[in-house]
Amino acid sequence: FYCASNMDLFVVGDVDPEQVLSFINRTFGSEPAAPRACPGTEPNPVIWMHHGDLRWVFPPIDKGPLWTWAQRGVAVDHDFAEPARERFKVMCHELIPEVRISWVDKEIMTSRGTTAGFRQLLTESIIGAALGLRKRALLQGLGDPPFTGMGWSRGNRPSEECSLNSFFVSASPNRWREALMLAVKEVLKLTKFGVQSDELDTARASILAGYQQRAERVDTIPSRLYLQKMMACAETATAFSDGAQEYDLAKRLLPDISLAEVNERAAELFQLVTDYPNTSTSNIFVTCPKDSAAELSFESVMIEVANAGKGLEQDNRTALPETLMHSEEVSGLNLSAKPGVSRFRTNGGDWQSIGPGNDLAVQAGDSILEMEMPNGVKLNLKRTNFQPKQCHVCVTALRSEAAETNGAATLQVGVASWLHGGCGGHSPEVISRFCTRWNIHTEASVGVEAVALKSSFTTGEGDANGMEKALQLLHLLITNPDFDPLAFTRTMKRVDIEYERLCKNLHSSTSHRFQSLITDSPDVRFLQLTPRDVEGVTHEKAKSSILNLLRGSELEVSVVGDFDLDVFTNLAKLYFGTFGQECVAASRRPREISFVNTSVRDNVTVADEVERSSFIMGFPTVNAWGDGPFASEGPHKVSSGHRSLHLKLCLHLASRIITNRLFERVREKMGLVYSISFRWQAFQILKGGLAVIQFSPKTGAAEETEHAVQHVFFEMMREGFSDDEMFKAQRPVVAKSKDAMNSNGWWLDSLQFLQLGNTPAKAEDLLDIPEQVEKLTKEEVFAAMQEYWSLGFDRMVSVCGSTVQTNASKLP
């Protein structure tokens, strides 16, 4: 049935309907008609629907959905009242790192295209949110939780003409029994005592906020997302509805969904666990490592399920506060706060003082606004309307030598434990529920150069404005982290789990070995932590590393999104302007990298029954500004006299050109690899960067591929590239740059280090990146490649990863 008459065609974008239909007819009109998958059926009439500047092909809602799987001749008959013949199934393999136990049940497919179907979706979303809250409470309340994952889902499976209801728990092989008992106990408590009123309120608020965000972004959603949704609607036999329609419906239905309705539905859904194997038609599927299969029998699983039902008690939860800081605490900050901004500038211009005629809101507009507070905290602001009523904040601190007094690994453990350790006297569980209630998303990450604390939230009037709640949370995390010891214990355990996975993953193991060889001695900042790295790390040392990191005068706060400038500056005065000011010493900069200065080659093996290879080769090079241990002396001929981002854009485009040449030559023409790419990892503060070529050779072709890659690279460094190659790389980079500049995430990342670290970056150069890329010439890009990458093979680090049919040894 692979023919045009059995095809569904979706078109989304700012196009002319008649031209597109004419093109479709020219392309497919001459194709001979073939028998339809379901003889006797007629296709739905095609119409054009309009939404702003977007147009798409879709059948009218009153005519029903597009062709479903059943109409394609893939109808599957089910007897939903009868269980499967095999109720308990175990699958084992030596590369499976953990035990996963899943209950699965097939049900009649549910339509989401009706009000009743949408109400059921909302009810199930509440149940999922309540279970998620309880899972997070377990994670934060247990120092060493036995499970690595736990979750429930229900969704349509059009290819099987059914809905799939499933619940799973996963754990390390030596802890599956206690993990299983704990997970089933949560399900039993949910069905016996029900969802609680505070969980219902939190779930309602979170779900409604999500629909509201989608509704407010309905005019800014790109065509590709509309295309994805349309195709999903066609696959699931659901009528199309946009974000505004769904928000209106959710706003009307959510308040009417009662606790009784939620709990009745929860009892029905979780019968797949609570009634198994008696009246339930569900099945259990187990995946596990090969050496764990023997103990995972039906009887052993049922023993733990029975144990879970003993001594069930309803949980007592702390009441959720409206705000994280009392009014007295806020008043105290207000009394100690100094004037909000000491100086500012727009788009990288001259610094100005606040005073008559220098109104921030008027001066800033939609420009990039840089400010400095009296205590030294630096602020970078960019107002956008890509996501209405959405705001993103990133607090950046350099990964300084002072913060790594107890070792780089200690800081990484500290950052991983910090966010989930509570703050301001509030337990981690309360903080988690508070964020869910107010739709605040917070994360902390540690990179080679800096630590970033990010938060996103909604803005608006009254209770809908999450800015103050989010900034209070950031203030408490920075000034008053509780650093719960249980969070530290969980992080240390996670190091062991992730290391076990690393040793079983070919690509990860190869990459880890490469990163350990690219420096004179293994630099933990580049590497995934191993148990050996964290030996000697204690709770107190990890906490100390975080406190040494968070110095007010050395913090940069970037803010991007739809927010009121006056509201933000007033709140920033309270929650950022009251950080203590301290002198900046030389030790506050990150420790420089000691790159290897010679060629190195090594091999890594991982156990697997399938023969595979992974290859990484790369060399140290310069950072985004042309600085590095192997940079030429004096002014750089490429970047001299150009704007601050010129070199960065040249080498980024060069990376794309090299990737295209490697792909066309080594993969398409020679057929030696499954995938291949070249990337340049450019640091901002540290002096240096990495140029890396990564590829997956076909069986037995690793050595030949390595020589071919070297030949292509040398050839490009000597002879350059053609005008056609320049054109094929430049156009996509320009297009992607334009798309990226219409996202808050891109701006948040781009504003980092604008004031921190004394980089050459200038705000004005961020405003027209697509135009700068478009103006780059072939001669400029080739000159950059030659100056900074032509000598790379003199200090090339190469690691070949391969599989063997023996037990993999631990990584060094």
mmCIF file of C-alpha atoms in Angstrom, residues 65-220:
data_model
loop_
_atom_site.group_PDB
_atom_site.id
_atom_site.type_symbol
_atom_site.label_atom_id
_atom_site.label_comp_id
_atom_site.label_asym_id
_atom_site.label_seq_id
_atom_site.Cartn_x
_atom_site.Cartn_y
_atom_site.Cartn_z
ATOM 1 C CA PRO A 65 -10.541 12.740 11.748
ATOM 2 C CA LEU A 66 -8.132 11.795 9.010
ATOM 3 C CA TRP A 67 -7.436 8.182 8.159
ATOM 4 C CA THR A 68 -6.790 6.151 11.279
ATOM 5 C CA TRP A 69 -4.747 2.967 11.412
ATOM 6 C CA ALA A 70 -7.869 0.858 11.120
ATOM 7 C CA GLN A 71 -8.829 2.644 7.900
ATOM 8 C CA ARG A 72 -5.388 1.829 6.537
ATOM 9 C CA GLY A 73 -6.137 -1.851 6.868
ATOM 10 C CA VAL A 74 -4.325 -2.389 10.157
ATOM 11 C CA ALA A 75 -7.358 -3.168 12.257
ATOM 12 C CA VAL A 76 -6.609 -5.210 15.371
ATOM 13 C CA ASP A 77 -9.342 -7.160 17.130
ATOM 14 C CA HIS A 78 -9.261 -7.152 20.931
ATOM 15 C CA ASP A 79 -11.243 -8.978 23.552
ATOM 16 C CA PHE A 80 -10.643 -6.490 26.333
ATOM 17 C CA ALA A 81 -12.453 -8.663 28.878
ATOM 18 C CA GLU A 82 -9.953 -11.496 28.473
ATOM 19 C CA PRO A 83 -6.379 -11.361 29.814
ATOM 20 C CA ALA A 84 -3.418 -12.283 27.630
ATOM 21 C CA ARG A 85 -2.305 -15.893 27.553
ATOM 22 C CA GLU A 86 1.043 -15.045 29.158
ATOM 23 C CA ARG A 87 0.414 -12.873 32.239
ATOM 24 C CA PHE A 88 4.027 -12.664 33.446
ATOM 25 C CA LYS A 89 7.019 -12.248 31.118
ATOM 26 C CA VAL A 90 10.741 -11.728 31.863
ATOM 27 C CA MET A 91 13.272 -10.458 29.316
ATOM 28 C CA CYS A 92 16.953 -10.336 30.298
ATOM 29 C CA HIS A 93 20.136 -9.073 28.657
ATOM 30 C CA GLU A 94 23.615 -8.339 29.989
ATOM 31 C CA LEU A 95 23.483 -4.727 28.756
ATOM 32 C CA ILE A 96 20.272 -3.939 30.647
ATOM 33 C CA PRO A 97 21.594 -2.024 33.688
ATOM 34 C CA GLU A 98 18.599 -2.230 36.025
ATOM 35 C CA VAL A 99 15.426 -4.107 36.876
ATOM 36 C CA ARG A 100 12.182 -2.651 35.505
ATOM 37 C CA ILE A 101 8.779 -4.112 36.443
ATOM 38 C CA SER A 102 5.773 -2.883 34.450
ATOM 39 C CA TRP A 103 2.052 -3.558 34.705
ATOM 40 C CA VAL A 104 0.377 -3.086 31.319
ATOM 41 C CA ASP A 105 -3.286 -3.256 30.369
ATOM 42 C CA LYS A 106 -5.002 -2.634 27.038
ATOM 43 C CA GLU A 107 -8.349 -0.819 27.066
ATOM 44 C CA ILE A 108 -10.843 0.533 24.572
ATOM 45 C CA MET A 109 -9.330 3.532 22.786
ATOM 46 C CA THR A 110 -10.569 6.814 24.234
ATOM 47 C CA SER A 111 -11.487 9.777 22.073
ATOM 48 C CA ARG A 112 -10.072 13.097 23.252
ATOM 49 C CA GLY A 113 -12.080 15.012 20.669
ATOM 50 C CA THR A 114 -15.224 15.365 22.793
ATOM 51 C CA THR A 115 -15.921 17.341 25.959
ATOM 52 C CA ALA A 116 -16.342 14.106 27.900
ATOM 53 C CA GLY A 117 -13.048 12.788 26.549
ATOM 54 C CA PHE A 118 -11.259 16.011 27.426
ATOM 55 C CA ARG A 119 -12.730 15.943 30.932
ATOM 56 C CA GLN A 120 -11.394 12.425 31.382
ATOM 57 C CA LEU A 121 -7.983 13.608 30.177
ATOM 58 C CA LEU A 122 -8.003 16.375 32.811
ATOM 59 C CA THR A 123 -9.044 13.913 35.516
ATOM 60 C CA GLU A 124 -6.223 11.556 34.605
ATOM 61 C CA SER A 125 -3.795 14.487 34.518
ATOM 62 C CA ILE A 126 -4.758 15.304 38.115
ATOM 63 C CA ILE A 127 -4.102 11.692 39.134
ATOM 64 C CA GLY A 128 -0.724 11.733 37.394
ATOM 65 C CA ALA A 129 0.202 15.034 39.065
ATOM 66 C CA ALA A 130 -0.763 13.694 42.512
ATOM 67 C CA LEU A 131 1.344 10.570 41.988
ATOM 68 C CA GLY A 132 4.213 12.753 40.793
ATOM 69 C CA LEU A 133 4.032 14.861 43.957
ATOM 70 C CA ARG A 134 4.173 11.720 46.103
ATOM 71 C CA LYS A 135 7.108 10.332 44.137
ATOM 72 C CA ARG A 136 9.078 13.552 44.629
ATOM 73 C CA ALA A 137 8.212 13.501 48.345
ATOM 74 C CA LEU A 138 9.660 9.989 48.554
ATOM 75 C CA LEU A 139 12.809 10.997 46.712
ATOM 76 C CA GLN A 140 13.343 13.966 48.996
ATOM 77 C CA GLY A 141 12.394 12.148 52.183
ATOM 78 C CA LEU A 142 14.654 9.150 51.677
ATOM 79 C CA GLY A 143 18.391 9.524 51.810
ATOM 80 C CA ASP A 144 18.910 6.547 49.551
ATOM 81 C CA PRO A 145 15.664 5.756 47.708
ATOM 82 C CA PRO A 146 15.567 2.161 46.463
ATOM 83 C CA PHE A 147 13.978 2.989 43.112
ATOM 84 C CA THR A 148 15.578 4.785 40.163
ATOM 85 C CA GLY A 149 12.255 5.465 38.485
ATOM 86 C CA MET A 150 8.516 5.173 39.068
ATOM 87 C CA GLY A 151 5.658 6.365 36.904
ATOM 88 C CA TRP A 152 2.234 5.869 35.428
ATOM 89 C CA SER A 153 0.876 6.697 31.984
ATOM 90 C CA ARG A 154 -2.192 6.158 29.859
ATOM 91 C CA GLY A 155 -2.495 7.005 26.188
ATOM 92 C CA ASN A 156 -3.914 5.908 22.863
ATOM 93 C CA ARG A 157 -2.041 3.413 20.696
ATOM 94 C CA PRO A 158 -3.657 3.903 17.267
ATOM 95 C CA SER A 159 -1.527 1.238 15.580
ATOM 96 C CA GLU A 160 -3.009 -1.288 17.995
ATOM 97 C CA GLU A 161 -6.521 0.213 18.120
ATOM 98 C CA CYS A 162 -6.458 0.497 21.903
ATOM 99 C CA SER A 163 -5.415 2.627 24.862
ATOM 100 C CA LEU A 164 -2.462 1.488 26.942
ATOM 101 C CA ASN A 165 -2.591 1.853 30.718
ATOM 102 C CA SER A 166 0.734 1.181 32.458
ATOM 103 C CA PHE A 167 2.591 1.575 35.744
ATOM 104 C CA PHE A 168 6.285 0.839 36.268
ATOM 105 C CA VAL A 169 9.056 0.863 38.850
ATOM 106 C CA SER A 170 12.787 0.489 38.175
ATOM 107 C CA ALA A 171 15.697 -0.177 40.532
ATOM 108 C CA SER A 172 19.239 -1.468 40.674
ATOM 109 C CA PRO A 173 19.394 -5.303 40.626
ATOM 110 C CA ASN A 174 20.155 -5.606 44.338
ATOM 111 C CA ARG A 175 17.271 -3.354 45.443
ATOM 112 C CA TRP A 176 14.332 -4.316 43.263
ATOM 113 C CA ARG A 177 12.415 -5.935 46.139
ATOM 114 C CA GLU A 178 12.257 -2.857 48.365
ATOM 115 C CA ALA A 179 11.662 -0.607 45.348
ATOM 116 C CA LEU A 180 8.747 -2.764 44.211
ATOM 117 C CA MET A 181 7.215 -2.827 47.673
ATOM 118 C CA LEU A 182 7.523 0.951 48.044
ATOM 119 C CA ALA A 183 6.019 1.698 44.628
ATOM 120 C CA VAL A 184 3.064 -0.658 45.090
ATOM 121 C CA LYS A 185 2.485 0.778 48.565
ATOM 122 C CA GLU A 186 2.073 4.256 47.021
ATOM 123 C CA VAL A 187 -0.472 2.909 44.538
ATOM 124 C CA LEU A 188 -2.402 1.142 47.300
ATOM 125 C CA LYS A 189 -2.439 4.291 49.461
ATOM 126 C CA LEU A 190 -3.647 6.342 46.502
ATOM 127 C CA THR A 191 -6.543 3.968 45.835
ATOM 128 C CA LYS A 192 -7.426 3.425 49.528
ATOM 129 C CA PHE A 193 -7.163 6.976 50.904
ATOM 130 C CA GLY A 194 -7.534 8.833 47.615
ATOM 131 C CA VAL A 195 -6.066 12.049 46.289
ATOM 132 C CA GLN A 196 -6.102 14.709 49.014
ATOM 133 C CA SER A 197 -7.686 18.154 48.680
ATOM 134 C CA ASP A 198 -4.344 20.014 48.724
ATOM 135 C CA GLU A 199 -3.029 17.717 45.983
ATOM 136 C CA LEU A 200 -6.152 18.439 43.937
ATOM 137 C CA ASP A 201 -5.674 22.208 44.331
ATOM 138 C CA THR A 202 -2.009 21.998 43.376
ATOM 139 C CA ALA A 203 -2.715 19.784 40.364
ATOM 140 C CA ARG A 204 -5.541 22.026 39.141
ATOM 141 C CA ALA A 205 -3.391 25.151 39.362
ATOM 142 C CA SER A 206 -0.431 23.511 37.623
ATOM 143 C CA ILE A 207 -2.512 21.972 34.817
ATOM 144 C CA LEU A 208 -4.451 25.172 34.181
ATOM 145 C CA ALA A 209 -1.241 27.218 34.113
ATOM 146 C CA GLY A 210 0.122 24.881 31.462
ATOM 147 C CA TYR A 211 -2.949 25.305 29.243
ATOM 148 C CA GLN A 212 -2.852 29.067 29.809
ATOM 149 C CA GLN A 213 0.749 29.256 28.630
ATOM 150 C CA ARG A 214 -0.072 27.332 25.474
ATOM 151 C CA ALA A 215 -3.080 29.588 24.825
ATOM 152 C CA GLU A 216 -1.033 32.753 25.224
ATOM 153 C CA ARG A 217 1.591 31.436 22.825
ATOM 154 C CA VAL A 218 -0.906 30.361 20.188
ATOM 155 C CA ASP A 219 0.040 33.210 17.817
ATOM 156 C CA THR A 220 3.768 32.561 18.175
#
